[in-house]
Amino acid sequence: ASASSASTDLKELVPEFYDGDGAFLVNGRNVPLGTTQAGRRLHDVALPPWAAGPADFVKRHRAALESDHVSKHLHLWIDLVFGRAQRDETRDNLFHPLTYEGAVDLAAEKDDRRRNALELQIDEFGQTPVKLFDAPHAPRDGPPAEDPVIAAAPEAVVAP
């Protein structure tokens, strides 16, 4: 639930979400995963109501990933995550500053409490991927999709 309601809870889907029978969503070995704060036992992944089961869930993710819409917009996602738009404030795509490569030099931090706090914060927020591209990424196939941010305010886009 937090992934859909907390703006700081960001998750990437691992490859298993797009291939196979969804067995990774089921706790078939009955591994004790603990309980929620409300005391409810954690077990299988709770699927959304639109999924008939684990295999259907994976099948629908795969279909979405391979859709024309994703193909036409994939280069925009690459720009946001790995490229020129990674730190572009006009795209509402900024992650916590400590997650970016080179944001903190832990070895230079002399205060143990501050270094420990920084390490904990970095662990909690994760790592933003390294920026790989400075130029716009080319579309996968066909004509380029319109970037909604550029279309709304082309004068706000700054060249890399």
PDB file of C-alpha atoms in Angstrom:
ATOM      1  CA  ALA A   1       0.000   0.000   0.000  1.00  0.00           C
ATOM      2  CA  SER A   2       2.821   2.426   0.754  1.00  0.00           C
ATOM      3  CA  ALA A   3       4.090   2.196  -2.824  1.00  0.00           C
ATOM      4  CA  SER A   4       0.833   3.735  -4.016  1.00  0.00           C
ATOM      5  CA  SER A   5       0.393   6.268  -1.224  1.00  0.00           C
ATOM      6  CA  ALA A   6       3.874   7.394  -0.105  1.00  0.00           C
ATOM      7  CA  SER A   7       5.823   9.523  -2.563  1.00  0.00           C
ATOM      8  CA  THR A   8       9.132   8.456  -0.988  1.00  0.00           C
ATOM      9  CA  ASP A   9       8.438   4.719  -1.414  1.00  0.00           C
ATOM     10  CA  LEU A  10       9.755   4.031  -4.927  1.00  0.00           C
ATOM     11  CA  LYS A  11      10.247   0.529  -6.249  1.00  0.00           C
ATOM     12  CA  GLU A  12      11.632  -0.883  -9.471  1.00  0.00           C
ATOM     13  CA  LEU A  13      10.133  -4.165 -10.618  1.00  0.00           C
ATOM     14  CA  VAL A  14      12.623  -7.003 -10.920  1.00  0.00           C
ATOM     15  CA  PRO A  15      12.641  -9.121 -14.124  1.00  0.00           C
ATOM     16  CA  GLU A  16      10.501 -11.807 -12.458  1.00  0.00           C
ATOM     17  CA  PHE A  17       7.528  -9.421 -12.702  1.00  0.00           C
ATOM     18  CA  TYR A  18       7.583  -9.837 -16.488  1.00  0.00           C
ATOM     19  CA  ASP A  19       8.332 -13.502 -17.107  1.00  0.00           C
ATOM     20  CA  GLY A  20       7.396 -16.881 -15.688  1.00  0.00           C
ATOM     21  CA  ASP A  21       4.427 -18.141 -13.733  1.00  0.00           C
ATOM     22  CA  GLY A  22       4.524 -15.766 -10.777  1.00  0.00           C
ATOM     23  CA  ALA A  23       5.759 -18.409  -8.341  1.00  0.00           C
ATOM     24  CA  PHE A  24       7.938 -15.765  -6.662  1.00  0.00           C
ATOM     25  CA  LEU A  25       4.735 -14.112  -5.407  1.00  0.00           C
ATOM     26  CA  VAL A  26       3.722 -17.195  -3.419  1.00  0.00           C
ATOM     27  CA  ASN A  27       5.348 -18.268  -0.154  1.00  0.00           C
ATOM     28  CA  GLY A  28       5.234 -21.950  -1.146  1.00  0.00           C
ATOM     29  CA  ARG A  29       7.817 -22.991   1.451  1.00  0.00           C
ATOM     30  CA  ASN A  30       5.819 -21.349   4.235  1.00  0.00           C
ATOM     31  CA  VAL A  31       8.804 -19.204   5.258  1.00  0.00           C
ATOM     32  CA  PRO A  32       7.963 -17.214   8.419  1.00  0.00           C
ATOM     33  CA  LEU A  33       7.995 -13.614   7.182  1.00  0.00           C
ATOM     34  CA  GLY A  34       6.768 -12.031  10.402  1.00  0.00           C
ATOM     35  CA  THR A  35       3.662  -9.974  10.973  1.00  0.00           C
ATOM     36  CA  THR A  36       2.359  -6.531  10.147  1.00  0.00           C
ATOM     37  CA  GLN A  37       2.066  -3.844  12.814  1.00  0.00           C
ATOM     38  CA  ALA A  38      -1.588  -4.868  13.067  1.00  0.00           C
ATOM     39  CA  GLY A  39      -0.527  -8.442  13.874  1.00  0.00           C
ATOM     40  CA  ARG A  40      -1.534  -9.940  10.511  1.00  0.00           C
ATOM     41  CA  ARG A  41       0.776 -12.739   9.340  1.00  0.00           C
ATOM     42  CA  LEU A  42       2.834 -11.962   6.248  1.00  0.00           C
ATOM     43  CA  HIS A  43       2.663 -14.743   3.690  1.00  0.00           C
ATOM     44  CA  ASP A  44       1.879 -14.558  -0.063  1.00  0.00           C
ATOM     45  CA  VAL A  45       2.031 -11.244  -1.922  1.00  0.00           C
ATOM     46  CA  ALA A  46      -1.391  -9.584  -1.841  1.00  0.00           C
ATOM     47  CA  LEU A  47      -2.311  -9.152  -5.493  1.00  0.00           C
ATOM     48  CA  PRO A  48      -4.477  -6.317  -6.814  1.00  0.00           C
ATOM     49  CA  PRO A  49      -8.128  -7.136  -7.537  1.00  0.00           C
ATOM     50  CA  TRP A  50      -7.565  -7.052 -11.305  1.00  0.00           C
ATOM     51  CA  ALA A  51      -5.205 -10.064 -11.156  1.00  0.00           C
ATOM     52  CA  ALA A  52      -6.820 -13.500 -11.268  1.00  0.00           C
ATOM     53  CA  GLY A  53      -3.683 -15.033  -9.718  1.00  0.00           C
ATOM     54  CA  PRO A  54       0.131 -14.885  -9.797  1.00  0.00           C
ATOM     55  CA  ALA A  55       0.445 -16.084 -13.413  1.00  0.00           C
ATOM     56  CA  ASP A  56      -2.174 -13.580 -14.598  1.00  0.00           C
ATOM     57  CA  PHE A  57      -0.404 -10.807 -12.681  1.00  0.00           C
ATOM     58  CA  VAL A  58       2.900 -11.550 -14.464  1.00  0.00           C
ATOM     59  CA  LYS A  59       1.155 -11.994 -17.841  1.00  0.00           C
ATOM     60  CA  ARG A  60      -0.467  -8.548 -17.541  1.00  0.00           C
ATOM     61  CA  HIS A  61       2.827  -6.907 -16.517  1.00  0.00           C
ATOM     62  CA  ARG A  62       4.510  -8.472 -19.545  1.00  0.00           C
ATOM     63  CA  ALA A  63       1.722  -7.291 -21.856  1.00  0.00           C
ATOM     64  CA  ALA A  64       2.013  -3.754 -20.477  1.00  0.00           C
ATOM     65  CA  LEU A  65       5.817  -3.769 -20.864  1.00  0.00           C
ATOM     66  CA  GLU A  66       5.522  -4.923 -24.478  1.00  0.00           C
ATOM     67  CA  SER A  67       2.679  -2.534 -25.353  1.00  0.00           C
ATOM     68  CA  ASP A  68       2.869   0.091 -28.087  1.00  0.00           C
ATOM     69  CA  HIS A  69       2.481   2.812 -25.448  1.00  0.00           C
ATOM     70  CA  VAL A  70       5.589   1.688 -23.565  1.00  0.00           C
ATOM     71  CA  SER A  71       7.543   1.237 -26.804  1.00  0.00           C
ATOM     72  CA  LYS A  72       6.689   4.776 -27.884  1.00  0.00           C
ATOM     73  CA  HIS A  73       7.658   6.287 -24.505  1.00  0.00           C
ATOM     74  CA  LEU A  74      10.546   4.069 -23.349  1.00  0.00           C
ATOM     75  CA  HIS A  75      13.187   6.598 -24.414  1.00  0.00           C
ATOM     76  CA  LEU A  76      11.562   9.242 -22.172  1.00  0.00           C
ATOM     77  CA  TRP A  77      11.836   6.897 -19.162  1.00  0.00           C
ATOM     78  CA  ILE A  78      15.492   6.231 -20.033  1.00  0.00           C
ATOM     79  CA  ASP A  79      16.091  10.003 -20.078  1.00  0.00           C
ATOM     80  CA  LEU A  80      14.431  10.346 -16.645  1.00  0.00           C
ATOM     81  CA  VAL A  81      16.249   7.491 -14.953  1.00  0.00           C
ATOM     82  CA  PHE A  82      19.633   7.352 -16.698  1.00  0.00           C
ATOM     83  CA  GLY A  83      19.916  10.483 -18.779  1.00  0.00           C
ATOM     84  CA  ARG A  84      19.594  14.179 -19.308  1.00  0.00           C
ATOM     85  CA  ALA A  85      16.395  14.557 -17.284  1.00  0.00           C
ATOM     86  CA  GLN A  86      17.612  12.671 -14.202  1.00  0.00           C
ATOM     87  CA  ARG A  87      17.918  15.811 -12.084  1.00  0.00           C
ATOM     88  CA  ASP A  88      15.525  18.059 -14.004  1.00  0.00           C
ATOM     89  CA  GLU A  89      13.250  19.766 -11.469  1.00  0.00           C
ATOM     90  CA  THR A  90      10.646  20.576 -14.141  1.00  0.00           C
ATOM     91  CA  ARG A  91       9.921  16.857 -14.519  1.00  0.00           C
ATOM     92  CA  ASP A  92       9.066  16.141 -10.876  1.00  0.00           C
ATOM     93  CA  ASN A  93      11.637  13.370 -10.984  1.00  0.00           C
ATOM     94  CA  LEU A  94      14.054  14.254  -8.220  1.00  0.00           C
ATOM     95  CA  PHE A  95      15.083  11.649  -5.698  1.00  0.00           C
ATOM     96  CA  HIS A  96      16.501  12.376  -2.281  1.00  0.00           C
ATOM     97  CA  PRO A  97      19.833  14.232  -2.746  1.00  0.00           C
ATOM     98  CA  LEU A  98      21.796  11.583  -0.841  1.00  0.00           C
ATOM     99  CA  THR A  99      20.837   8.932  -3.402  1.00  0.00           C
ATOM    100  CA  TYR A 100      22.826  10.507  -6.244  1.00  0.00           C
ATOM    101  CA  GLU A 101      26.350   9.347  -7.050  1.00  0.00           C
ATOM    102  CA  GLY A 102      28.963  11.567  -5.424  1.00  0.00           C
ATOM    103  CA  ALA A 103      26.481  13.407  -3.216  1.00  0.00           C
ATOM    104  CA  VAL A 104      28.267  12.437   0.006  1.00  0.00           C
ATOM    105  CA  ASP A 105      31.880  11.639   0.819  1.00  0.00           C
ATOM    106  CA  LEU A 106      31.453   9.334   3.815  1.00  0.00           C
ATOM    107  CA  ALA A 107      35.204   8.853   4.165  1.00  0.00           C
ATOM    108  CA  ALA A 108      35.633  12.598   4.686  1.00  0.00           C
ATOM    109  CA  GLU A 109      32.920  12.794   7.369  1.00  0.00           C
ATOM    110  CA  LYS A 110      34.736  13.048  10.739  1.00  0.00           C
ATOM    111  CA  ASP A 111      31.678  13.026  13.017  1.00  0.00           C
ATOM    112  CA  ASP A 112      30.774   9.354  13.664  1.00  0.00           C
ATOM    113  CA  ARG A 113      27.145  10.138  14.531  1.00  0.00           C
ATOM    114  CA  ARG A 114      26.650  12.187  11.376  1.00  0.00           C
ATOM    115  CA  ARG A 115      28.382   9.548   9.213  1.00  0.00           C
ATOM    116  CA  ASN A 116      26.201   6.801  10.739  1.00  0.00           C
ATOM    117  CA  ALA A 117      23.087   8.926  10.138  1.00  0.00           C
ATOM    118  CA  LEU A 118      24.111   9.544   6.525  1.00  0.00           C
ATOM    119  CA  GLU A 119      24.772   5.831   5.970  1.00  0.00           C
ATOM    120  CA  LEU A 120      21.377   4.930   7.425  1.00  0.00           C
ATOM    121  CA  GLN A 121      19.616   7.516   5.284  1.00  0.00           C
ATOM    122  CA  ILE A 122      21.402   6.287   2.153  1.00  0.00           C
ATOM    123  CA  ASP A 123      20.453   2.689   3.029  1.00  0.00           C
ATOM    124  CA  GLU A 124      16.802   3.674   3.511  1.00  0.00           C
ATOM    125  CA  PHE A 125      16.463   5.661   0.266  1.00  0.00           C
ATOM    126  CA  GLY A 126      18.627   3.417  -1.920  1.00  0.00           C
ATOM    127  CA  GLN A 127      20.824   4.470  -4.826  1.00  0.00           C
ATOM    128  CA  THR A 128      19.739   6.459  -7.867  1.00  0.00           C
ATOM    129  CA  PRO A 129      21.278   4.928 -11.004  1.00  0.00           C
ATOM    130  CA  VAL A 130      24.416   6.556 -12.359  1.00  0.00           C
ATOM    131  CA  LYS A 131      23.703   9.091 -15.100  1.00  0.00           C
ATOM    132  CA  LEU A 132      24.733   7.431 -18.363  1.00  0.00           C
ATOM    133  CA  PHE A 133      23.506   9.801 -21.083  1.00  0.00           C
ATOM    134  CA  ASP A 134      23.756  13.553 -21.649  1.00  0.00           C
ATOM    135  CA  ALA A 135      21.900  13.636 -24.966  1.00  0.00           C
ATOM    136  CA  PRO A 136      18.249  12.659 -25.419  1.00  0.00           C
ATOM    137  CA  HIS A 137      17.818   8.918 -25.871  1.00  0.00           C
ATOM    138  CA  ALA A 138      16.535   7.877 -29.292  1.00  0.00           C
ATOM    139  CA  PRO A 139      13.039   6.375 -29.536  1.00  0.00           C
ATOM    140  CA  ARG A 140      12.807   2.617 -29.847  1.00  0.00           C
ATOM    141  CA  ASP A 141      10.809   2.494 -33.106  1.00  0.00           C
ATOM    142  CA  GLY A 142       8.911   4.891 -35.298  1.00  0.00           C
ATOM    143  CA  PRO A 143       8.432   8.609 -34.778  1.00  0.00           C
ATOM    144  CA  PRO A 144       9.365  10.091 -31.408  1.00  0.00           C
ATOM    145  CA  ALA A 145       6.638  10.358 -28.816  1.00  0.00           C
ATOM    146  CA  GLU A 146       5.819  13.819 -27.604  1.00  0.00           C
ATOM    147  CA  ASP A 147       7.436  14.618 -24.263  1.00  0.00           C
ATOM    148  CA  PRO A 148       4.599  16.143 -22.175  1.00  0.00           C
ATOM    149  CA  VAL A 149       6.976  18.396 -20.230  1.00  0.00           C
ATOM    150  CA  ILE A 150       8.585  19.837 -23.344  1.00  0.00           C
ATOM    151  CA  ALA A 151       5.213  20.223 -25.061  1.00  0.00           C
ATOM    152  CA  ALA A 152       3.826  22.147 -22.067  1.00  0.00           C
ATOM    153  CA  ALA A 153       6.774  24.540 -21.700  1.00  0.00           C
ATOM    154  CA  PRO A 154       9.508  24.139 -24.339  1.00  0.00           C
ATOM    155  CA  GLU A 155      11.222  27.334 -23.166  1.00  0.00           C
ATOM    156  CA  ALA A 156      11.788  25.755 -19.727  1.00  0.00           C
ATOM    157  CA  VAL A 157      13.973  22.966 -21.122  1.00  0.00           C
ATOM    158  CA  VAL A 158      17.651  23.693 -20.734  1.00  0.00           C
ATOM    159  CA  ALA A 159      20.097  22.058 -23.111  1.00  0.00           C
ATOM    160  CA  PRO A 160      22.474  19.593 -21.400  1.00  0.00           C
TER     161      PRO A 160
END
